[in-house]
GROMACS .gro file of C-alpha atoms in nm:
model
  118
    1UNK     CA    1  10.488   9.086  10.556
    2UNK     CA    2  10.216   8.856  10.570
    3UNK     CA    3   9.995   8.699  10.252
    4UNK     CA    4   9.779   8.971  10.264
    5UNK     CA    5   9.736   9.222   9.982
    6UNK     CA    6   9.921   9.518  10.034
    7UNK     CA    7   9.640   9.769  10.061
    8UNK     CA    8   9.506   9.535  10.351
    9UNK     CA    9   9.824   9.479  10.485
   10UNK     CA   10   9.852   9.863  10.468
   11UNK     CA   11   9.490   9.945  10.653
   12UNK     CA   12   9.606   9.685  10.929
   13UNK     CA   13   9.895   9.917  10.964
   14UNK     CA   14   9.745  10.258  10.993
   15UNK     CA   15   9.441  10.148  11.219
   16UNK     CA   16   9.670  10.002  11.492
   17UNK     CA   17   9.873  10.301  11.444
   18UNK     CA   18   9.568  10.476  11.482
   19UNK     CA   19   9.441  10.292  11.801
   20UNK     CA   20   9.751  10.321  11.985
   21UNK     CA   21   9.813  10.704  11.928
   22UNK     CA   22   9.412  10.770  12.068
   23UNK     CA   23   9.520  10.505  12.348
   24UNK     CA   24   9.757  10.746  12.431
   25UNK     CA   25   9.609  11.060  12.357
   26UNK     CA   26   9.832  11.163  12.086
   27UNK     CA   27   9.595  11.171  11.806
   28UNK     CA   28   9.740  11.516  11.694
   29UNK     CA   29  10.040  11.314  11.583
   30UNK     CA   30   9.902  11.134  11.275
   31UNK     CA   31   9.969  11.355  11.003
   32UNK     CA   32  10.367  11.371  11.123
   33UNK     CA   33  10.376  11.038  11.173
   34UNK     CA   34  10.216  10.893  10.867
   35UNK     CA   35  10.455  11.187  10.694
   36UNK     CA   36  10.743  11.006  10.847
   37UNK     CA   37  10.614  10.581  10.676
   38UNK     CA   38  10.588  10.743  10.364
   39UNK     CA   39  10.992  10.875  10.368
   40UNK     CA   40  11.022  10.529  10.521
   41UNK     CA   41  10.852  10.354  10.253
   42UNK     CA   42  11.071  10.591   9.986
   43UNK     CA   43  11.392  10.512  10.097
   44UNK     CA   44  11.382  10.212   9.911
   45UNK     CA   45  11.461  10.373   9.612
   46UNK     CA   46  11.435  10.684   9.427
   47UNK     CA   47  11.197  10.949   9.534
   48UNK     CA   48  11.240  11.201   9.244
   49UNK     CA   49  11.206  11.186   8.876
   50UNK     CA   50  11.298  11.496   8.608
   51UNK     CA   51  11.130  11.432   8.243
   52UNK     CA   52  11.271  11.721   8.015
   53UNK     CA   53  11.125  11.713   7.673
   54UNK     CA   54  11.204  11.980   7.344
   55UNK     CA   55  10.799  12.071   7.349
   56UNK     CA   56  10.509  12.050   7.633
   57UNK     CA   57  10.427  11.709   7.654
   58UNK     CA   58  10.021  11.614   7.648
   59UNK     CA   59   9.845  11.534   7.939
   60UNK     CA   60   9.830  11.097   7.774
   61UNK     CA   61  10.183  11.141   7.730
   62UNK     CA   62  10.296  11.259   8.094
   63UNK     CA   63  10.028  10.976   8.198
   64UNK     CA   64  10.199  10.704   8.015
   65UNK     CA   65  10.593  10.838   8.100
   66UNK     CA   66  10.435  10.862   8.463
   67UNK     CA   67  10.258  10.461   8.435
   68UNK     CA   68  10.600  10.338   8.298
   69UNK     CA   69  10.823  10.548   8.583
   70UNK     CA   70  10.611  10.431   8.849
   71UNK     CA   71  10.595  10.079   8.740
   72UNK     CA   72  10.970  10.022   8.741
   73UNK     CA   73  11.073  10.258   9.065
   74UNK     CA   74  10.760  10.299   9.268
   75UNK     CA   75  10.371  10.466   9.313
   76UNK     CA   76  10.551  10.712   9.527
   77UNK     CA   77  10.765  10.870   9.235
   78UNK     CA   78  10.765  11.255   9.249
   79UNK     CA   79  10.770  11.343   8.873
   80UNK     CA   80  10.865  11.703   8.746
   81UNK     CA   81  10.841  11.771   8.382
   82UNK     CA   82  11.040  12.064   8.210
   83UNK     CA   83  11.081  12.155   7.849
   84UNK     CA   84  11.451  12.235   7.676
   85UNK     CA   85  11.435  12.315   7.344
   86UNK     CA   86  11.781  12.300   7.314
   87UNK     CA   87  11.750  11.875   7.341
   88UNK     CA   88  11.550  11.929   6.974
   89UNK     CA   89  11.369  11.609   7.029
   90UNK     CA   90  11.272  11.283   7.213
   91UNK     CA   91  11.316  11.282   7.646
   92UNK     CA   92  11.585  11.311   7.885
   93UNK     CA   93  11.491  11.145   8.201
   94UNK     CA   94  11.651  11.141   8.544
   95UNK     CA   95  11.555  10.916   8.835
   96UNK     CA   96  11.807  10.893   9.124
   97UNK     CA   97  12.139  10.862   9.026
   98UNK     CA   98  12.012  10.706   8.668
   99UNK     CA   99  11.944  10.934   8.325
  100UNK     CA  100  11.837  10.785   8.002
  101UNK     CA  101  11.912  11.025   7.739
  102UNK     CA  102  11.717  10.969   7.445
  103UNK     CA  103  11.791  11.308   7.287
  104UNK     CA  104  11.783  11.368   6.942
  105UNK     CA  105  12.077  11.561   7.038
  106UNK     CA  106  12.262  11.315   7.223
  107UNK     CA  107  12.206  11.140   6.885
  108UNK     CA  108  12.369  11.375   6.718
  109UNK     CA  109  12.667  11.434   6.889
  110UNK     CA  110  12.692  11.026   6.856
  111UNK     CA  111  12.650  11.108   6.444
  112UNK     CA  112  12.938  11.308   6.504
  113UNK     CA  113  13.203  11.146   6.720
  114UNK     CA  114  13.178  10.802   6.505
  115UNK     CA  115  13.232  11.017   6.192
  116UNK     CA  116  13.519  11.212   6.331
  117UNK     CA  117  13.649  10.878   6.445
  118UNK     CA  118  13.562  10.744   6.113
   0.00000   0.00000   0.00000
C-alpha cells in the first residue's frame, strides 16, 4: 500500500474498479464484487463477535464493548449481543477462536476450586 490514507487509498480502489467494470460493460457486477473485498478484507482476522451479558446491556454500553472490539480486531466486526442470566454478572465475550470470560460465575467456580484445593 502506498502513503496514502486508507480511505483514499480505498476510493482509488473502488473507482478503478468501477471504471474497468463500465469499460467492460459489467456494471451489474459491483455489488458482488465489492461483497467479495469485504470477505477479502475479513479474512485477516475474525469476522464475528458474541457479547453475552446476565441483563440487556444499554445502548453506551454496547457502543463502548463495540469501540473497544473493533479497535483491537477490526471496523468490520459483526457483533451479536445475547443475555444469560445464568452468568449472574459481568460479560462473556467470544471473538474467533478467543473468549474472555469475565463471569461472575466463572468467578465463582474459581472461589470454589481454590477452596476445595485449599
Amino acid at each position: 500500500m502506498s502513503s496514502r490514507e486508507p480511505a483514499s487509498y480505498a476510493r482509488a480502489v473502488y473507482d478503478s474498479l468501477v471504471a474497468a467494470l463500465k469499460a467492460e460493460g459489467q456494471e451489474d457486477l459491483l455489488p458482488s464484487v465489492l461483497d467479495e473485498l469485504v470477505q477479502l478484507a475479513r479474512s485477516g482476522g475474525p469476522t464475528a463477535a458474541e457479547v453475552t451479558s446476565a441483563v440487556e446491556l444499554s445502548a453506551e454500553q454496547r457502543t463502548k464493548i463495540a469501540s473497544d472490539l473493533k479497535a483491537r480486531y477490526g471496523a468490520l466486526l459483526d457483533i451479536t449481543y445475547k443475555v444469560d442470566p445464568e452468568i449472574l454478572g459481568g460479560l462473556l465475550v467470544r471473538v474467533g477462536d478467543k473468549v474472555l470470560d469475565s463471569t461472575l460465575r466463572q468467578r465463582l467456580n474459581a472461589v470454589q476450586r481454590n477452596m476445595m484445593a485449599g
